[in-house]
Coordinates of C-alpha atoms in Angstrom, one line a residue:
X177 CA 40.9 -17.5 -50.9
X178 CA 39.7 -19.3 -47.8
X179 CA 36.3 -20.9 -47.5
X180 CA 34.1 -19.9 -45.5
X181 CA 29.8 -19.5 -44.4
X182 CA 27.9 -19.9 -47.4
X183 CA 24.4 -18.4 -45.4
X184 CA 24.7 -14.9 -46.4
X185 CA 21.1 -14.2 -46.1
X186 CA 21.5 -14.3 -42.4
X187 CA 22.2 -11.5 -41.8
X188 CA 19.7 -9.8 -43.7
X189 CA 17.0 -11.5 -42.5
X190 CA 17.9 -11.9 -38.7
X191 CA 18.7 -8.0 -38.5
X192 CA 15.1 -7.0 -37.4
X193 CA 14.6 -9.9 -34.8
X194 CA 17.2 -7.8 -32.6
X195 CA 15.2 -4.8 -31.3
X196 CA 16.6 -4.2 -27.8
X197 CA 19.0 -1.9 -28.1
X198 CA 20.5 1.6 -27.3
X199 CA 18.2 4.5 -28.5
X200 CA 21.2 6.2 -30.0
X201 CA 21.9 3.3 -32.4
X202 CA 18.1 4.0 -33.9
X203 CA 19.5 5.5 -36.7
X204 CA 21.5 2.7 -37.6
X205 CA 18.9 0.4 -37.3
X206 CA 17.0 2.6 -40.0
X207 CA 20.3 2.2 -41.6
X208 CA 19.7 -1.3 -42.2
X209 CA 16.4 -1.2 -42.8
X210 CA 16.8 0.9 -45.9
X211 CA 20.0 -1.3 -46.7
X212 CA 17.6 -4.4 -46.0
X213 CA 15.2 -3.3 -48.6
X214 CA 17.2 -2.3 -51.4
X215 CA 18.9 -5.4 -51.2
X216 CA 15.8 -7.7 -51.2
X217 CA 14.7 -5.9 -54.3
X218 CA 18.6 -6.6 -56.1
X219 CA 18.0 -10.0 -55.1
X220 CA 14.7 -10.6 -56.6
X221 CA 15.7 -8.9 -59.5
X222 CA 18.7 -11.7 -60.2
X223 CA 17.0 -14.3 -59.2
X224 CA 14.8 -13.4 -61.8
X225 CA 17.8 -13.2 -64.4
X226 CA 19.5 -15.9 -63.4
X227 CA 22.2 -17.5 -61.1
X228 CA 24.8 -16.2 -63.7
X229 CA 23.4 -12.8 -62.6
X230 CA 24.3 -13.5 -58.5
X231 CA 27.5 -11.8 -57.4
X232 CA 30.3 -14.2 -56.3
X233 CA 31.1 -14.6 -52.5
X234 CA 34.7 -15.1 -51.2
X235 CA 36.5 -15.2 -48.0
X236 CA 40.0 -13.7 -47.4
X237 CA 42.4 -14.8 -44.5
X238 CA 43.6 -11.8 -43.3
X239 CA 45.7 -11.1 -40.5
X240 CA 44.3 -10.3 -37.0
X241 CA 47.1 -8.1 -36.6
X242 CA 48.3 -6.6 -39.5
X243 CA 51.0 -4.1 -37.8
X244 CA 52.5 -7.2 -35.8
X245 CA 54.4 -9.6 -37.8
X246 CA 55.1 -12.1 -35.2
X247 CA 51.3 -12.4 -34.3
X248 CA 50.5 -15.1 -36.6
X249 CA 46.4 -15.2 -36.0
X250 CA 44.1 -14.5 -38.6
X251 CA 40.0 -14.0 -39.5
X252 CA 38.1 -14.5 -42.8
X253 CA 36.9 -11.5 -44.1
X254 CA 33.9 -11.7 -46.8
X255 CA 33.9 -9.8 -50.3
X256 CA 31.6 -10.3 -53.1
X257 CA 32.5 -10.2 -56.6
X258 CA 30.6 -8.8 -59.8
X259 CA 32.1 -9.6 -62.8
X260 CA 29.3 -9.5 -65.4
X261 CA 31.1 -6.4 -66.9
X262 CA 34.3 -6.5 -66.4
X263 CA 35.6 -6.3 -70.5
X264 CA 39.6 -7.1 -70.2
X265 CA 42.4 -8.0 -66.9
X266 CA 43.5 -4.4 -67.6
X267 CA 39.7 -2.4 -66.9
X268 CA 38.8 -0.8 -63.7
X269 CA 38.2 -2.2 -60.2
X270 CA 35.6 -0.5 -58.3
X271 CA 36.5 -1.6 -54.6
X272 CA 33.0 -0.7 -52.5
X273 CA 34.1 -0.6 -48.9
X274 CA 32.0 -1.6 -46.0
X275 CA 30.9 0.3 -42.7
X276 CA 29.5 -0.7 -39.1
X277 CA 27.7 -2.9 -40.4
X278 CA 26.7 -6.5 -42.7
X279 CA 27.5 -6.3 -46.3
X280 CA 25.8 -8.3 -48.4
X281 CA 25.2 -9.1 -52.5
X282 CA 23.5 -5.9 -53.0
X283 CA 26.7 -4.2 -52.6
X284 CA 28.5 -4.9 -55.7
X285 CA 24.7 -5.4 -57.7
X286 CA 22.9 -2.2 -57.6
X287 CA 23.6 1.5 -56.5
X288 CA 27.1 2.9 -57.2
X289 CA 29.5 1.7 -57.8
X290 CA 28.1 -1.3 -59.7
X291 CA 25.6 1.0 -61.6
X292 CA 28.9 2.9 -63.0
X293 CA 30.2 -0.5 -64.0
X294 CA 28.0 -1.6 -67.3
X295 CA 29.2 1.7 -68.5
X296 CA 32.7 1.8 -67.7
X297 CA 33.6 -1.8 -68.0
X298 CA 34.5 -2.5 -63.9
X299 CA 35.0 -5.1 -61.8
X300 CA 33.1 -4.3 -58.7
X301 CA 34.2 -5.9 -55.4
X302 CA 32.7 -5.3 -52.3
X303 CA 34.6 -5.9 -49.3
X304 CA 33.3 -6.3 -45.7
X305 CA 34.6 -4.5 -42.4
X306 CA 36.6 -6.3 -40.2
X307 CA 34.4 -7.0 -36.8
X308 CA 31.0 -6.6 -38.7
X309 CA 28.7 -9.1 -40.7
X310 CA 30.2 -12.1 -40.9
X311 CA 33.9 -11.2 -40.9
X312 CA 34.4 -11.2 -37.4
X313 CA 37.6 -13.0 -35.9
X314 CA 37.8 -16.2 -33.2
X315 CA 37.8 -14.8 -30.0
X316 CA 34.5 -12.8 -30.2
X317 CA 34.2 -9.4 -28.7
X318 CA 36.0 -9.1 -25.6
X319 CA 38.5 -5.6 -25.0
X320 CA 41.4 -7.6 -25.9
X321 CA 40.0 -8.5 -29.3
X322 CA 38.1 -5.2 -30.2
X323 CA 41.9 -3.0 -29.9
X324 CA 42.8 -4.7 -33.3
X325 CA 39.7 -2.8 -34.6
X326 CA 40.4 0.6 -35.9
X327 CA 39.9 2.7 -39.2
X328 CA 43.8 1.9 -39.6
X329 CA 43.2 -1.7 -39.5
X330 CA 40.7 -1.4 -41.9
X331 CA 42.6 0.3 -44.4
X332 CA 45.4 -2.4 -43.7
X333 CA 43.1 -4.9 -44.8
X334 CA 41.8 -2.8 -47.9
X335 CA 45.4 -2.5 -48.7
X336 CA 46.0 -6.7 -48.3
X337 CA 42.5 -7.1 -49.9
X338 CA 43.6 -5.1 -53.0
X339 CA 47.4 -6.9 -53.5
X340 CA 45.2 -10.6 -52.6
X341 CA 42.4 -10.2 -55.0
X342 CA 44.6 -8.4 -57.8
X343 CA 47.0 -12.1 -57.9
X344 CA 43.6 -14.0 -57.4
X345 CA 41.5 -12.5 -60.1
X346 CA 44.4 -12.2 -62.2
X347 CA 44.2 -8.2 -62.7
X348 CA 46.6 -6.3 -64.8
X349 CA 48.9 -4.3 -62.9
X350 CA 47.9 -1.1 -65.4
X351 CA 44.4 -1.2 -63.6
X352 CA 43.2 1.9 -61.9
X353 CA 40.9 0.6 -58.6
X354 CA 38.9 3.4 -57.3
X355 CA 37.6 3.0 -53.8
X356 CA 33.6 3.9 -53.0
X357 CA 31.9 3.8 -49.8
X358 CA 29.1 6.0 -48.0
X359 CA 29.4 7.4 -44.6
X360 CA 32.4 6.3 -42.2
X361 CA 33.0 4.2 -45.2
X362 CA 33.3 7.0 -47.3
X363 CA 35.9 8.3 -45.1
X364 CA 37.5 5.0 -45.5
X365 CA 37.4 5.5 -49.1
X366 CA 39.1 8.6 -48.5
X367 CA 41.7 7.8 -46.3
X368 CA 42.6 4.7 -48.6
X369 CA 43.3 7.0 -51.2
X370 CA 45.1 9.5 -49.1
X371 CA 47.5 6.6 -47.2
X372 CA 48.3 4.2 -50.6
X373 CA 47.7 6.6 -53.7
X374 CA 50.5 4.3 -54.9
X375 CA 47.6 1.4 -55.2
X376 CA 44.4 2.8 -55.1
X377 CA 44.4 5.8 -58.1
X378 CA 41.2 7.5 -57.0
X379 CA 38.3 7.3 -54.6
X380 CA 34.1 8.6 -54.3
X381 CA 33.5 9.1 -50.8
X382 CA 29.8 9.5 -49.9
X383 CA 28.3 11.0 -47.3
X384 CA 32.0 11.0 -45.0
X385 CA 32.1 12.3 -42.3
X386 CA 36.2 12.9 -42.1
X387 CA 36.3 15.6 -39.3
X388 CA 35.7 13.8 -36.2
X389 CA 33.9 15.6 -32.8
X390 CA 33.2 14.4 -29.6
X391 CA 30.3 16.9 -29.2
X392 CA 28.3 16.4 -32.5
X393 CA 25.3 19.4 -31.7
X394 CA 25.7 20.3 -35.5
X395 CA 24.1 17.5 -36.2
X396 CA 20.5 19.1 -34.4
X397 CA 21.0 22.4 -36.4
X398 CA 21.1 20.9 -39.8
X399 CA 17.8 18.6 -38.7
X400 CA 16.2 21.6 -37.4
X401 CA 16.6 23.4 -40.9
X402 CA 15.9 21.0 -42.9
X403 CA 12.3 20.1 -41.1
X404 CA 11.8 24.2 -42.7
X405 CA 12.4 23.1 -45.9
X406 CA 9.7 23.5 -48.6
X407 CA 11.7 21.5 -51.0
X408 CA 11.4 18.1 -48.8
X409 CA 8.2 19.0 -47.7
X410 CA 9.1 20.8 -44.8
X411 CA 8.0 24.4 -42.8
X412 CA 8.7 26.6 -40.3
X413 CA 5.3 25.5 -38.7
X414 CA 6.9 22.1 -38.7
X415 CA 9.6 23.1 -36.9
X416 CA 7.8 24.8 -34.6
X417 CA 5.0 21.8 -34.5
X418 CA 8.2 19.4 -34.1
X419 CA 9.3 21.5 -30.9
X420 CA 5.7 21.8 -29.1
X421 CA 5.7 18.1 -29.5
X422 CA 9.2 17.6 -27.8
X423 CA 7.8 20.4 -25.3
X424 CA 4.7 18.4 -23.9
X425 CA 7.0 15.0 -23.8
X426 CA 9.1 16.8 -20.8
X427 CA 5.8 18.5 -19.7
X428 CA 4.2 15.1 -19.5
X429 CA 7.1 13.5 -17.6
X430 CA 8.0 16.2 -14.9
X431 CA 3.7 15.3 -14.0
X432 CA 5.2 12.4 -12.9
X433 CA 2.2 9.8 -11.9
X434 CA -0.6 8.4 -14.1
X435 CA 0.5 11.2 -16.9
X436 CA 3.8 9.9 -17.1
X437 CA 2.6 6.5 -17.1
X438 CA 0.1 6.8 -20.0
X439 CA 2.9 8.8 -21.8
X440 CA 5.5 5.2 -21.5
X441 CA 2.4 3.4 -22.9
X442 CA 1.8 5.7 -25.7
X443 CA 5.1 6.8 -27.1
X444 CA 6.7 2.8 -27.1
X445 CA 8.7 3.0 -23.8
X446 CA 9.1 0.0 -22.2
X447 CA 11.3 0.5 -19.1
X448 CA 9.5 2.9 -16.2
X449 CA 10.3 6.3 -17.0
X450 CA 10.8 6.6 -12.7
X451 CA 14.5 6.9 -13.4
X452 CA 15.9 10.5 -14.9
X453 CA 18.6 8.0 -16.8
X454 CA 15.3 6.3 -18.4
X455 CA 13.6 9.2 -19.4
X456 CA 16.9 10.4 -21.4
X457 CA 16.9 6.9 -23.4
X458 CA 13.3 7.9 -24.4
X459 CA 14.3 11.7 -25.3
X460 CA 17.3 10.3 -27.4
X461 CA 14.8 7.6 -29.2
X462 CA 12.6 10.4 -30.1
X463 CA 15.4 12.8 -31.1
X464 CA 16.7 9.7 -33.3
X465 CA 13.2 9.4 -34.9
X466 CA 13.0 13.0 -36.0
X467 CA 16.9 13.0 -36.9
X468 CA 16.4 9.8 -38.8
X469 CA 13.4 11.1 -41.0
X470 CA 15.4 14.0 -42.1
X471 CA 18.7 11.7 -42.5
X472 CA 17.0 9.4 -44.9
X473 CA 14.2 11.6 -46.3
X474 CA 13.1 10.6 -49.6
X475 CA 14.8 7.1 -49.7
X476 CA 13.2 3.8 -50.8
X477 CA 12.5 1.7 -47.5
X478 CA 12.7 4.3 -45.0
X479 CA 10.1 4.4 -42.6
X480 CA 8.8 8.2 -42.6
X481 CA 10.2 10.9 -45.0
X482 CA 10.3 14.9 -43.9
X483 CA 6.8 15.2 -45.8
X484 CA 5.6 12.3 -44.1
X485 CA 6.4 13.2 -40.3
X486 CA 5.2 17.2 -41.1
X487 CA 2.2 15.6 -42.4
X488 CA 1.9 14.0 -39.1
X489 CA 2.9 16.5 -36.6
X490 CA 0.5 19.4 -38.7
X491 CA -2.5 16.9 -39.1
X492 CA -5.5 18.6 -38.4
X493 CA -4.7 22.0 -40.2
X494 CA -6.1 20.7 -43.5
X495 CA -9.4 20.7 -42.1
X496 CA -9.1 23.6 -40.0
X497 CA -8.9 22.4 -36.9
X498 CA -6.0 22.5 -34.7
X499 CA -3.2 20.3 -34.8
X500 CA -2.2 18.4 -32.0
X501 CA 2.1 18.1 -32.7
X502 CA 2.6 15.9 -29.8
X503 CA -0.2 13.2 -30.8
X504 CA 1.6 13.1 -34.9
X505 CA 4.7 12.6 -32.7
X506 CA 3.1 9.4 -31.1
X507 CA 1.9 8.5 -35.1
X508 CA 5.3 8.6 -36.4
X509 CA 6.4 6.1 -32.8
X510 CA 4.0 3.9 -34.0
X511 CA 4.7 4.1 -37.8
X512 CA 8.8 3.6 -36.8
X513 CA 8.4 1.1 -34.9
X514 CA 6.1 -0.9 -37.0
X515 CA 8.6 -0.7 -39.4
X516 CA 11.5 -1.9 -37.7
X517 CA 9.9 -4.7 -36.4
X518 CA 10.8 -3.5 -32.4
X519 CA 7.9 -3.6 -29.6
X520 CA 9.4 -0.8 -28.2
X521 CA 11.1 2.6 -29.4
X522 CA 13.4 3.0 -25.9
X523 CA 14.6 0.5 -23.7
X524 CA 15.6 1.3 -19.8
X525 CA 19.2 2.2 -19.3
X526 CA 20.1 -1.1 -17.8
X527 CA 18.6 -2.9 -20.4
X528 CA 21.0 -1.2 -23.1
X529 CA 24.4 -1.4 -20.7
X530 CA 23.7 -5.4 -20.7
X531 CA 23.3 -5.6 -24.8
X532 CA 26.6 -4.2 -25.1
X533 CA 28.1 -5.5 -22.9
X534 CA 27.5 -8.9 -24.8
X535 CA 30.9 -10.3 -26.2
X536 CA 29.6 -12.6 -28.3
X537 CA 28.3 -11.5 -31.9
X538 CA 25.0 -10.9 -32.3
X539 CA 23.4 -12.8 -35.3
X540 CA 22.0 -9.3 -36.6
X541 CA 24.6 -7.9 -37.5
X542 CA 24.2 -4.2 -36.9
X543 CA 27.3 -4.1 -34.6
X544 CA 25.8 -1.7 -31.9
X545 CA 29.0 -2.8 -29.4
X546 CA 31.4 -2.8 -32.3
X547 CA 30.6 1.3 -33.3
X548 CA 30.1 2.2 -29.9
X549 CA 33.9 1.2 -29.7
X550 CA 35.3 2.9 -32.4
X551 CA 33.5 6.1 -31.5
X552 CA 34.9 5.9 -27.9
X553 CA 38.4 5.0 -29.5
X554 CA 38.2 7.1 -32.6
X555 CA 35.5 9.5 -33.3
X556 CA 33.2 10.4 -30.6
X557 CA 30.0 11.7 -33.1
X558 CA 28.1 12.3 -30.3
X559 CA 24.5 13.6 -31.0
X560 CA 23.8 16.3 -28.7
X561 CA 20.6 18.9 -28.1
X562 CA 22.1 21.1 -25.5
X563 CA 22.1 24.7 -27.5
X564 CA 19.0 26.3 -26.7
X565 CA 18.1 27.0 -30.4
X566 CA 17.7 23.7 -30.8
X567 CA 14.2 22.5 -31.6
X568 CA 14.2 19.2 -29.1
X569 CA 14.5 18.1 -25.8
X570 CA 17.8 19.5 -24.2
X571 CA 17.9 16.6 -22.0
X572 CA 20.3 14.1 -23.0
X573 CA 23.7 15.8 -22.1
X574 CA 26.9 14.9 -23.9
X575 CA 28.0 13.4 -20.4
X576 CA 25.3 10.9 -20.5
X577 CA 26.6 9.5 -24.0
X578 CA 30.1 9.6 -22.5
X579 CA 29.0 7.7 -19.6
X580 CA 28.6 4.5 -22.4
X581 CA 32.6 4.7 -23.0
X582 CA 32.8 4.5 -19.5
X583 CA 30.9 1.4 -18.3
X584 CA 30.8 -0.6 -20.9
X585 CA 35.1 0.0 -21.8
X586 CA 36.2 1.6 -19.3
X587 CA 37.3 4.6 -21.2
X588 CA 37.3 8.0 -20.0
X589 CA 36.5 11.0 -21.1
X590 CA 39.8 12.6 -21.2
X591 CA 41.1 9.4 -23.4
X592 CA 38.1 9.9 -26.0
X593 CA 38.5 13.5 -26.5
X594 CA 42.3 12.8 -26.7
X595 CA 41.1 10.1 -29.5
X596 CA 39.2 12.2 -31.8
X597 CA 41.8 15.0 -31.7
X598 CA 44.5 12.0 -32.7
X599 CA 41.8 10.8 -35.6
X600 CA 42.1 14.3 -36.9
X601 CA 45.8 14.9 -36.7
X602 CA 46.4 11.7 -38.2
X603 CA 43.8 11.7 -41.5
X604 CA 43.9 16.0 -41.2
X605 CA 40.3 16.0 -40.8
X606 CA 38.1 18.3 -43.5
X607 CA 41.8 18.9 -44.6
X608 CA 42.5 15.4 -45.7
X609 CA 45.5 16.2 -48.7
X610 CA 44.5 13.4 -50.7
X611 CA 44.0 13.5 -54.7
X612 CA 41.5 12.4 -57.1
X613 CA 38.9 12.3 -54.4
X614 CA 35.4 13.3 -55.1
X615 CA 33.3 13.8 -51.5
X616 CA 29.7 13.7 -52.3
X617 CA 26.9 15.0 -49.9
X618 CA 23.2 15.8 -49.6
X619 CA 22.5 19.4 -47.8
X620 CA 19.6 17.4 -46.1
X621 CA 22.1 15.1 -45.0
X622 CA 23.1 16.2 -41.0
X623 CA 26.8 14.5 -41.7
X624 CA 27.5 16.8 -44.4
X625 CA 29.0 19.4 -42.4
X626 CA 31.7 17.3 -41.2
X627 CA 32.6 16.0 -44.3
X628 CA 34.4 18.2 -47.7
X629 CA 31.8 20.4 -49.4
X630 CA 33.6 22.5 -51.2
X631 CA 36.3 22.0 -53.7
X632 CA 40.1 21.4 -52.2
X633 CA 42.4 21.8 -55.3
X634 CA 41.8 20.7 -59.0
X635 CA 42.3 17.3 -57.9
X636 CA 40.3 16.5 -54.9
X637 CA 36.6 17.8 -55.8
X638 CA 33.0 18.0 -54.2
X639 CA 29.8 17.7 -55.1
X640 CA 26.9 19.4 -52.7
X641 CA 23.3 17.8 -53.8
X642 CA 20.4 20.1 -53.2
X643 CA 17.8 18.3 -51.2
X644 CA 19.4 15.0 -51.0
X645 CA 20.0 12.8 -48.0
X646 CA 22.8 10.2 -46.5
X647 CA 24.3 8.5 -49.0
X648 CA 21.1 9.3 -51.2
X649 CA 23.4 8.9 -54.5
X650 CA 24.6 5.7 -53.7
X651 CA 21.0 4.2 -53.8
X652 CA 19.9 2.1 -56.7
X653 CA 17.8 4.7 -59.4
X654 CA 13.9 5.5 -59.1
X655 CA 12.1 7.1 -61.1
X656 CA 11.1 9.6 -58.3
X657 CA 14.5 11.1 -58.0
X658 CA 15.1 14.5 -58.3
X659 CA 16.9 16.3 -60.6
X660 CA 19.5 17.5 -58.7
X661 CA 19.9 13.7 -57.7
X662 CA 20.5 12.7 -61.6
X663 CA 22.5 15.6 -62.2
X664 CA 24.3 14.5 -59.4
X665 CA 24.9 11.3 -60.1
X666 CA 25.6 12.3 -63.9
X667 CA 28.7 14.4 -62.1
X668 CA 29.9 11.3 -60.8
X669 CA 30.0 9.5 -64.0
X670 CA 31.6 12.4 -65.7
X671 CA 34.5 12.4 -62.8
X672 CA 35.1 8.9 -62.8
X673 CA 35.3 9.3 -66.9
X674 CA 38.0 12.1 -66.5
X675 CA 40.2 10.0 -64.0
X676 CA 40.1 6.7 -66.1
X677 CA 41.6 8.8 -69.1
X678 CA 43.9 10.3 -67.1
X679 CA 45.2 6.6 -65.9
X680 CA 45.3 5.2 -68.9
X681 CA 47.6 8.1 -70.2
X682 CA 49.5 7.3 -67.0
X683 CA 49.5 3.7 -66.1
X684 CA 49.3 2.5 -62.4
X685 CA 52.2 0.0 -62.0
X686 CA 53.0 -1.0 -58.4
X687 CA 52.3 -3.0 -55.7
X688 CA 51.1 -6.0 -57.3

C-alpha cells in the first residue's frame, strides 16, 4: 500500500466551482451533484458516530501499463475500506467499482453494496477508476497518456486490486468477492465477472449500459415516454407541453435579432447564439435538462424530478388559465442551474473545445476530457434527437457530437464507429456470457435499453424496476421509496443470499 493525498474532500467540494463546460456533460454534472449530496449526508452521519465509523483510505501502486511488462511506470490508485462488518478472513468482499468520475467515502458507507454488508457480514471496498478523482497518473492528460485508459485497463487493475488487497487485508482464499457498480461501472462489474470468474465469483451491475452505440437516439424515446408517465408524475400533455416549449426555442432563434437576444438572456446562454454551432450547445443543454430530470427522477439531490418539471411546463392549468410550456422551460433553467452552482446552462462552442482540450486535471473531478475519450475510443453513446417523433429540437446532429472526437483527438469517424463495434465483439454486448450476474435497471432509466433486462440463463439474471431511475437502487434508503424500489432491492438481497450458499458449498480457491 503506497501513501498517498489524505484531502479527499476535495473533490467533493471543488466539483461545483467548475461550471464551464460542454452541454453534453450536463448530465454528468447532475451525476455528481446527486453523488455530492448523498455523500455529505454519509458523512455527517459518521461523524456523528464516530471516527471508528469513517471508512479507511488507501492507495495502490499500480502499473501504468498493465499489458507491458517492460514499462516499469506506475500511478496510485485510491480505494476505501469499510470494515465495521466484516465477521471472519473467510466472509465476503463486496468490491464497488468506480466510473467517470471521483469516488469518495460514501462509496463503501451507504447505498449498496455497503447496505448489504451488516447483513451479510462483507467487507466493502471501493476502488477508484484509473484517470478519474484522484487516481490519475504523472504525466497528466496528454494523448500519449490517455491510450493506457480503457475499460480493459480498468479491469486489469480490478484484477491487480483484488490479488493486492486479498495479501494486504489478509483474506481467506475461500472468500467469494462480488463486484457492484452503477452505470459504465456496472458494465465494469459485468465484464470483471465475465473476463476472471476464476477471482471474482459474482457480480450486481446497475444501470450498465453493455451494448455500446455510436448513435444513442434511443435514449430520446425512452425520455419522451417516460415524461407520459402517470406513475412519475408525468402526461401526455407534458409531452406535448415539453415539445411546444422546445418548438418556440428554434422559433425564437430563427427571429434572429433582439428575440434571439432576450432568448440567450433568459434561458442561461452565455456565448451569442450568432453562430449555428452555438445555438446547437444551447439545444443540447436544454435536451440534457429534460433528459436529466427523467434520468434521475425521484432521487435525493437532484435538482428537478419528472413531477417537478411537468409541474413547471403545465403551470397555469390549475387555475384555468393557459400554460405557457416554454416559460416552465425557462423555470426549470433557472431551478438547474441554481442547483449546480453554474452562471450559465450553455457555453459557446469555443469555449467547450478549449476546456477539453486542457491536459492538466481539473481539481473537480468530473473528468469531462477523460469520458469524452473513452466514448470516442470505446463507446460512442451519443445522445441524439434526429427521428422526427422525437419530442425536442432535432438540431444537434450526430455529426456535431462526432466533430468533438475530431478536434479535440484527432479521431475520426470511421475509427469511432470501428471502436464501438470492437467494444461489442470483444464484451459480446447485451450478450455478455458471463455467470452469476444480476443486471439491475429502472424502466425510467433511458440506459436501460442498452443494458440486460431480461433473464439470460439460470445463472445470469435481471431485475426490471417499475418506475425507477439510474442507478436508483444503488442509493442510500428513504422513506419515500417506492415499492417496487424495496421489492427491488429485497431481490437483490435474496440473490446475493443464493450465490454466497452456493460458494460456500463450492469454495473459491485461486488466484491469491
Amino acid at each position: 500500500m503506497a501513501a498517498g493525498p489524505a484531502l479527499w474532500l476535495g473533490p467533493l467540494l471543488l466539483v461545483s466551482l467548475w461550471g464551464s463546460s460542454a452541454p453534453a456533460s450536463l448530465l454528468r454534472r447532475l451525476r455528481e451533484q446527486i453523488q455530492r449530496f448523498q455523500e455529505s449526508s454519509v458523512l455527517s452521519l459518521s461523524l456523528d458516530t464516530g471516527a471508528a465509523a469513517l471508512p479507511k483510505e488507501g492507495w495502490l501502486e499500480q502499473p501504468l501499463d498493465p499489458f507491458n511488462a517492460s514499462d516499469k511506470r506506475s500511478f496510485l490508485q485510491r480505494y476505501w475500506i469499510n470494515d465495521q462488518h466484516w465477521a471472519s478472513q473467510d466472509g465476503p468482499v463486496f468490491l464497488h467499482l468506480g466510473g467517470e468520475g471521483s469516488l469518495g467515502p460514501g462509496s463503501v458507507m451507504k447505498g449498496h453494496p455497503a447496505a448489504l454488508a451488516p447483513a451479510l457480514r462483507a467487507l466493502v471496498i471501493g476502488l477508484e477508476h484509473r484517470f478519474y478523482g484522484l487516481s490519475i497518473p504523472a504525466g497528466g492528460l496528454t494523448m500519449a497518456q490517455l491510450r493506457f485508459l480503457s475499460s480493459r485497463h480498468a479491469l486489469a487493475d480490478v484484477v491487480s486490486a483484488r490479488l493486492a488487497l486479498s495479501r494486504l487485508l489478509n483474506v481467506s482464499s475461500s472468500s467469494p468477492w462480488v463486484c457492484f457498480g452503477g452505470s459504465y461501472a456496472g458494465s465494469l462489474a459485468a465484464w470483471a465477472r465475465l473476463k476472471f470468474p476464476h477471482l471474482l465469483f459474482a457480480a450486481v451491475a446497475s444501470s450498465a449500459p453493455v451494448r455500446a452505440v455510436l448513435d444513442f437516439s434511443s435514449y430520446n424515446e425512452v425520455v419522451s415516454r417516460s415524461l407520459t408517465s402517470a406513475a412519475i408524475g408525468g402526461s401526455p400533455e407534458c409531452r406535448a407541453a415539453a415539445s411546444s416549449a422546445f418548438a418556440e426555442v428554434e422559433q425564437r432563434l430563427r427571429a434572429g435579432g433582439a428575440v434571439r437576444a432576450a432568448l440567450r438572456a433568459e434561458l442561461g446562454a452565455c456565448a451569442s447564439l450568432g453562430r449555428a454551432e452555438n445555438r446547437v450547445e444551447l439545444l443540447e443543454a436544454l435536451q440534457a435538462l429534460v433528459g436529466g430530470a427523467v434520468q434521475y427522477d425521484g432521487q435525493a439531490g437532484a435538482p428537478l424530478s419528472v413531477r417537478q418539471l411537468c409541474g413547471l411546463l403545465l403551470e397555469g392549468r390549475s387555475n384555468g388559465s393557459r400554460p405557457d410550456p416554454y416559460h416552465g422551460l425557462r423555470r426549470a433553467a433557472q431551478v438547474v442551474m441554481h442547483s449546480l452552482g453554474q452562471k450559465c446552462l450553455s457555453f459557446s462552442r469555443a469555449e467547450t473545445l478549449a476546456q477539453l482540450r486542457v491536459t492538466e486535471p481539473q481539481v473537480s473531478g468530473v473528468g469531462d476530457r477523460q469520458w469524452l475519450y473513452q466514448t470516442c475510443t470505446e463507446f460512442g453513446f451519443y445522445v441524439t434527437c434526429e427521428d422526427p417523433t422525437c419530442p425536442f429540437s432535432q438540431l444537434p446532429a450526430l455529426p456535431s457530437q462526432l466533430e468533438l472526437c475530431e478536434q479535440v483527438f484527432g479521431l475520426s469517424t470511421s475509427s469511432i464507429a470501428q471502436a464501438v463495434a470492437q467494444t461489442n465483439s470483444y464484451y459480446g454486448g447485451q450478450t455478455p456470457g458471463a455467470t452469476h450476474v444480476l443486471f439491475v435497471n429502472g424502466d425510467t432509466d433511458p440506459w436501460h435499453v442498452l443494458s440486460v433486462t431480461q433473464a439470460l440463463g439460470p445463472s445470469v439474471s435481471a431485475l426490471l424496476i417499475p418506475g425507477a431511475s439510474h442507478c436508483f437502487d444503488m442509493a442510500p434508503e428513504r422513506p419515500s421509496d417506492s415499492p417496487s424500489l424495496h421489492l427491488g432491492r429485497q431481490s437483490i438481497f435474496q440473490q446475493l443470499q443464493t450465490w454466497l450458499k452456493l460458494a460456500k458449498e463450492t469454495p473459491v480457491r485461486a488466484g491469491v
